[in-house]
CSV table of C-alpha atoms in Angstrom, one decimal:
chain,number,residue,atom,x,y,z
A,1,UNK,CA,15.5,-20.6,29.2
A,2,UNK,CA,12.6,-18.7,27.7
A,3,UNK,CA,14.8,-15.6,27.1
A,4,UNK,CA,17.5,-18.0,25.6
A,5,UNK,CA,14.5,-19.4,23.1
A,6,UNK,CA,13.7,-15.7,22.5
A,7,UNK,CA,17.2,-14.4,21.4
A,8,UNK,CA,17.8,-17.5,19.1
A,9,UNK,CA,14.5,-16.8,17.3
A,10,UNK,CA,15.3,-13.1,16.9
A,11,UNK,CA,19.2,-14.3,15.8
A,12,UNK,CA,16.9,-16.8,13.2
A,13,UNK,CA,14.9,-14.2,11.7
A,14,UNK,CA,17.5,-11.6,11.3
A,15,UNK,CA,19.8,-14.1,9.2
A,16,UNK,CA,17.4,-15.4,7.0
A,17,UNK,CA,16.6,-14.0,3.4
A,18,UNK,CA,14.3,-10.9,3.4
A,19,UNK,CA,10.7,-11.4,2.2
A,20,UNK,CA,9.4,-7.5,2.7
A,21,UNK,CA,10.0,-3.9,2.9
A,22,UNK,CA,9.4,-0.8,5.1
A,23,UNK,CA,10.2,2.7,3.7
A,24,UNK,CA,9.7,5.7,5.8
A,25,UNK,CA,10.4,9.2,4.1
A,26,UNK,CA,10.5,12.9,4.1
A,27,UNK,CA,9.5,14.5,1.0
A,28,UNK,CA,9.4,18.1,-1.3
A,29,UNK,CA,6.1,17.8,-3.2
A,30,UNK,CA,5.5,20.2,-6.3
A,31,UNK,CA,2.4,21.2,-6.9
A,32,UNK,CA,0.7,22.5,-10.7
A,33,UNK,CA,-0.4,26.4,-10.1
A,34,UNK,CA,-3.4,25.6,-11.8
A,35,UNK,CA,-4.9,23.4,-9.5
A,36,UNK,CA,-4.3,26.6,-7.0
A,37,UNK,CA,-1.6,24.9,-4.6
A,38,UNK,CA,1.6,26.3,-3.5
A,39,UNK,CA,4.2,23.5,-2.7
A,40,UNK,CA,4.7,22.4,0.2
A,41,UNK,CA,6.4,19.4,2.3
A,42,UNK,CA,5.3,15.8,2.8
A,43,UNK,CA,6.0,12.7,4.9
A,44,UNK,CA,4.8,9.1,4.1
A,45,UNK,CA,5.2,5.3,4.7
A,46,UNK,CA,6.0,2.5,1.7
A,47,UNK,CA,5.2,-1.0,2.5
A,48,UNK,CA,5.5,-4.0,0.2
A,49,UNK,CA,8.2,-6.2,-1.5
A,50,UNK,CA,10.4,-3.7,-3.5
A,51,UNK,CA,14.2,-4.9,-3.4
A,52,UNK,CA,13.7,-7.8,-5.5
A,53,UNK,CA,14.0,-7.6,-9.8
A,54,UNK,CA,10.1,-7.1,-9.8
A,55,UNK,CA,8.4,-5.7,-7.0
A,56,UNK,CA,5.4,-4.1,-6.0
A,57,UNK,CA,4.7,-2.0,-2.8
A,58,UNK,CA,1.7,0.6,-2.1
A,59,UNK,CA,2.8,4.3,-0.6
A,60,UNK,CA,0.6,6.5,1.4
A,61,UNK,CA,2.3,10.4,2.0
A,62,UNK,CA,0.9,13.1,3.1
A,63,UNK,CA,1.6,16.8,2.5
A,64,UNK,CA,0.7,20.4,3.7
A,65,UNK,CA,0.4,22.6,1.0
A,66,UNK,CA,-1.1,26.1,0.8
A,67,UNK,CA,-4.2,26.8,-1.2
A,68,UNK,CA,-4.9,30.2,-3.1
A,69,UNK,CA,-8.8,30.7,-2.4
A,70,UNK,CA,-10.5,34.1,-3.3
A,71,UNK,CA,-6.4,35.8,-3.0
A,72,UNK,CA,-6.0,34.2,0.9
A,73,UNK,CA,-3.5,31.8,1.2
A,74,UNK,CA,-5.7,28.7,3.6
A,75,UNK,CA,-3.4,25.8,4.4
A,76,UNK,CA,-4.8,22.2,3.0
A,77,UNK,CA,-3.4,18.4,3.3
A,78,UNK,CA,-3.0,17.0,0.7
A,79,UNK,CA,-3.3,12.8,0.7
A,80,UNK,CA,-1.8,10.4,-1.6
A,81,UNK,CA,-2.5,6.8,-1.8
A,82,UNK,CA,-1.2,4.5,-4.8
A,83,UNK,CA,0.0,1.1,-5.6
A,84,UNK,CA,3.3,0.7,-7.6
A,85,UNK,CA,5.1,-1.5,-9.9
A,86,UNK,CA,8.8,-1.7,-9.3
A,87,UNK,CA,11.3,-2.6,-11.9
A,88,UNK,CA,14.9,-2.7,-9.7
A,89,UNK,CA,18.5,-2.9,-11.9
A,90,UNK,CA,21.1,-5.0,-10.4
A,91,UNK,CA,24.4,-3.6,-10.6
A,92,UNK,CA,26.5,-5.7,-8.4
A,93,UNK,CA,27.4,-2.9,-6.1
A,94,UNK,CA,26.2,-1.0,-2.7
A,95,UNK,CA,24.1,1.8,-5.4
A,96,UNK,CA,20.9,-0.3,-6.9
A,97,UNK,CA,18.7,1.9,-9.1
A,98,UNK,CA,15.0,1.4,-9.9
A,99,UNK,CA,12.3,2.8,-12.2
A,100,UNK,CA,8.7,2.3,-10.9
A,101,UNK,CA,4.9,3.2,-12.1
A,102,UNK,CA,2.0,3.3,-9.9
A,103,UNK,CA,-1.7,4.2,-10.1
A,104,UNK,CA,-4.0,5.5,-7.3
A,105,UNK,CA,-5.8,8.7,-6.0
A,106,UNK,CA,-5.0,12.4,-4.3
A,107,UNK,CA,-7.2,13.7,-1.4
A,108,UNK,CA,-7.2,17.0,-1.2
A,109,UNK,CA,-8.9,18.2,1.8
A,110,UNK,CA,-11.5,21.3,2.3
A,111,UNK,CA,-9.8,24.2,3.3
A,112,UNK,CA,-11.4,27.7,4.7
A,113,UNK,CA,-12.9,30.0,2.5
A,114,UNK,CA,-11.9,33.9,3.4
A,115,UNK,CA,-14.7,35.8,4.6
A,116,UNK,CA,-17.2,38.1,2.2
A,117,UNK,CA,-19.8,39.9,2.3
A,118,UNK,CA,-21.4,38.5,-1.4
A,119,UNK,CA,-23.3,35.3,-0.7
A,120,UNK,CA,-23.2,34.1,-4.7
A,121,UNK,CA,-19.2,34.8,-4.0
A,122,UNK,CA,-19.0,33.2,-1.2
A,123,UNK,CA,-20.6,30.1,-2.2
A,124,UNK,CA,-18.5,30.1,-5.6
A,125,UNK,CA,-15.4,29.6,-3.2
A,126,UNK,CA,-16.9,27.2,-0.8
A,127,UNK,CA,-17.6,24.8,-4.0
A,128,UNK,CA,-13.8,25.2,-4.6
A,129,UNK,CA,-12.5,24.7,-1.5
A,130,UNK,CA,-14.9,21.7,-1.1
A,131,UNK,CA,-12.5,18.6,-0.3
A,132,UNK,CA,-11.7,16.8,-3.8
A,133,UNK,CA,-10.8,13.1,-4.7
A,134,UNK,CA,-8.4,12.7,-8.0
A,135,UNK,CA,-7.5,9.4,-9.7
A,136,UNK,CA,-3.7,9.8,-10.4
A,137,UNK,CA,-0.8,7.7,-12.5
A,138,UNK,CA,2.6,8.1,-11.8
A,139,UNK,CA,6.3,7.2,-13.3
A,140,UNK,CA,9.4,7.7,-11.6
A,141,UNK,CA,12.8,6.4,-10.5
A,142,UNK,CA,15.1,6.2,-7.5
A,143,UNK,CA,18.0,4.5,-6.1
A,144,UNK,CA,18.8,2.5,-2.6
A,145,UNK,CA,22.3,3.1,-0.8
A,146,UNK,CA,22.9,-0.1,0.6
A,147,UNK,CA,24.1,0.4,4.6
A,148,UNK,CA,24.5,-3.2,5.6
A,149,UNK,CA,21.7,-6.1,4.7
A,150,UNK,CA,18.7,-5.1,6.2
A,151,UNK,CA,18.8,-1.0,5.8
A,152,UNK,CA,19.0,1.1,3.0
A,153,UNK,CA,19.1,4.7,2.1
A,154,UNK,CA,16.3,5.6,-0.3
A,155,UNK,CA,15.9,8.5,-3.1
A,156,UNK,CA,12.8,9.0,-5.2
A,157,UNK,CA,12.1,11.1,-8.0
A,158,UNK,CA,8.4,10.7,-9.0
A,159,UNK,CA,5.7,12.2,-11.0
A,160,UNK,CA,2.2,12.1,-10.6
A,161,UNK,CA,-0.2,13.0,-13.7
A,162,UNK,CA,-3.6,14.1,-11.7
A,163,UNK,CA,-6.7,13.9,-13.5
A,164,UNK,CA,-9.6,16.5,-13.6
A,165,UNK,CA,-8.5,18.7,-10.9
A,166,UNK,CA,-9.4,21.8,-12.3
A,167,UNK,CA,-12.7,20.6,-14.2
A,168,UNK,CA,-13.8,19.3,-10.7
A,169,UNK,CA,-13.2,22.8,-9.3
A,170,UNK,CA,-15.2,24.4,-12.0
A,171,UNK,CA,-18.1,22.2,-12.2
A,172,UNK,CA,-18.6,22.7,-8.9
A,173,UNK,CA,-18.8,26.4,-9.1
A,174,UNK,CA,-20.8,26.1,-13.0
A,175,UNK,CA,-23.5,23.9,-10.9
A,176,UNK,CA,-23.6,26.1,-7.9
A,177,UNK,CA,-24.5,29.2,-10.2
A,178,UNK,CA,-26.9,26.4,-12.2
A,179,UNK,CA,-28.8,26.0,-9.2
A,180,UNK,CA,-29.1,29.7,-8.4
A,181,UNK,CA,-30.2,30.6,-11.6
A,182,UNK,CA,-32.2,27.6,-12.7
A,183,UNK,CA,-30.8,27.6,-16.4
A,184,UNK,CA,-28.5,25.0,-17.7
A,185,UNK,CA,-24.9,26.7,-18.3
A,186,UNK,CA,-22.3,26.0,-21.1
A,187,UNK,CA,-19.2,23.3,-20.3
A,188,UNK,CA,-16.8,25.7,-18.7
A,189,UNK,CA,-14.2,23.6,-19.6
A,190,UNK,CA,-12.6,20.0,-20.2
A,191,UNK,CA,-11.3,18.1,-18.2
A,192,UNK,CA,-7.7,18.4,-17.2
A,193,UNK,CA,-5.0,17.0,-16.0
A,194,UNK,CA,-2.4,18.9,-13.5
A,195,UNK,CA,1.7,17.7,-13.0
A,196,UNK,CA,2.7,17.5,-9.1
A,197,UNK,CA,6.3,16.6,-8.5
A,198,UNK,CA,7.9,14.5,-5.7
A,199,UNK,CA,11.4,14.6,-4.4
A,200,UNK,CA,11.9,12.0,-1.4
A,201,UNK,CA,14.7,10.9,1.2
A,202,UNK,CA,14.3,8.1,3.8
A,203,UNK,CA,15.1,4.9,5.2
A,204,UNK,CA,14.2,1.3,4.3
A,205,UNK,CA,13.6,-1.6,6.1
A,206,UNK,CA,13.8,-5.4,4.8
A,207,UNK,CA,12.8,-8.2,7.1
């Protein structure tokens, strides 16, 4: 009897309407050579409600990009969390395309710094290997392959404009050579923002 109840509530839920979504994804993330990162591959998780006209949903991915650090290539991950506005166009048929913005942040973390024998060197490249937070807006678009009701094929083509990436990197190294010194230094430079790139394949889930 209790196994009966069971399979009738599972039939219930399945049948009804869908109120949310779970994306899981592969990605190709591109990343600007001035914030000294190679590109590299990513994986992440969307969650949210994003097959309906308007939508939201918040993404977390993570990729493994190389970092160029004192001419050694040191591997890094690279974090990004955002919450995103989704705009979907109805079409009538299995192919429903979508535009989308979101705002949120990049974690880069520290990566290792090559070994040398010059201290004021060495702690130059620690201060840019340091791990660095980034606030980060993005705009993109994509398109679900409907499979049946419940499951559809997801492609996203997204970019992300990453604020004060490189500023960060060089303020950290102007105040390192500040504090050996003990005399206020020129602005190195403004801040600036770097262009990564995101090309994504997965699955999603409504229920």
């Amino acid at each position: 009897m209790f196994r009966g109840g069971l399979f009738a509530l599972l039939l219930a839920v399945s049948a009804g309407p869908a109120t949310a979504d779970l994306s899981v994804f592969v990605a190709s993330v591109g990343f600007d050579e001035e914030a000294s990162l190679d590109n590299g591959v990513g994986a992440g998780v969307r969650w949210g409600k994003s097959s309906s006209i308007i939508g939201g949903e918040t993404s977390l991915m993570v990729a493994r990009p190389s970092r160029q650090i004192g001419g050694s290539n040191e591997s890094a991950t690279a974090i990004f969390y955002e919450a995103r506005l989704l705009v979907n166009i109805p079409l009538g048929s299995k192919i429903n395309p979508f535009v989308g913005v979101g705002i949120g942040a990049i974690t880069l973390s520290s990566t290792d710094v090559p070994t040398t024998t010059d201290d004021a060197v060495g702690q130059a490249l620690s201060a840019v290997a340091d791990a660095q937070t980034n606030r980060a807006f993005s705009y993109g678009a994509g398109a679900r392959y409907s499979l049946n009701e419940k499951l559809d094929i997801r492609l996203d083509a997204r970019q992300y404009s990453v604020f004060s990436v490189t500023a960060l990197a060089q303020k950290a190294i102007q105040d390192q050579i500040e504090g050996e010194i003990g005399i206020e230094l020129p602005a190195l430079t403004e801040d600036k923002t770097v262009i990564y790139r995101e090309f994504s394949i997965g699955l999603n889930f409504a229920f």
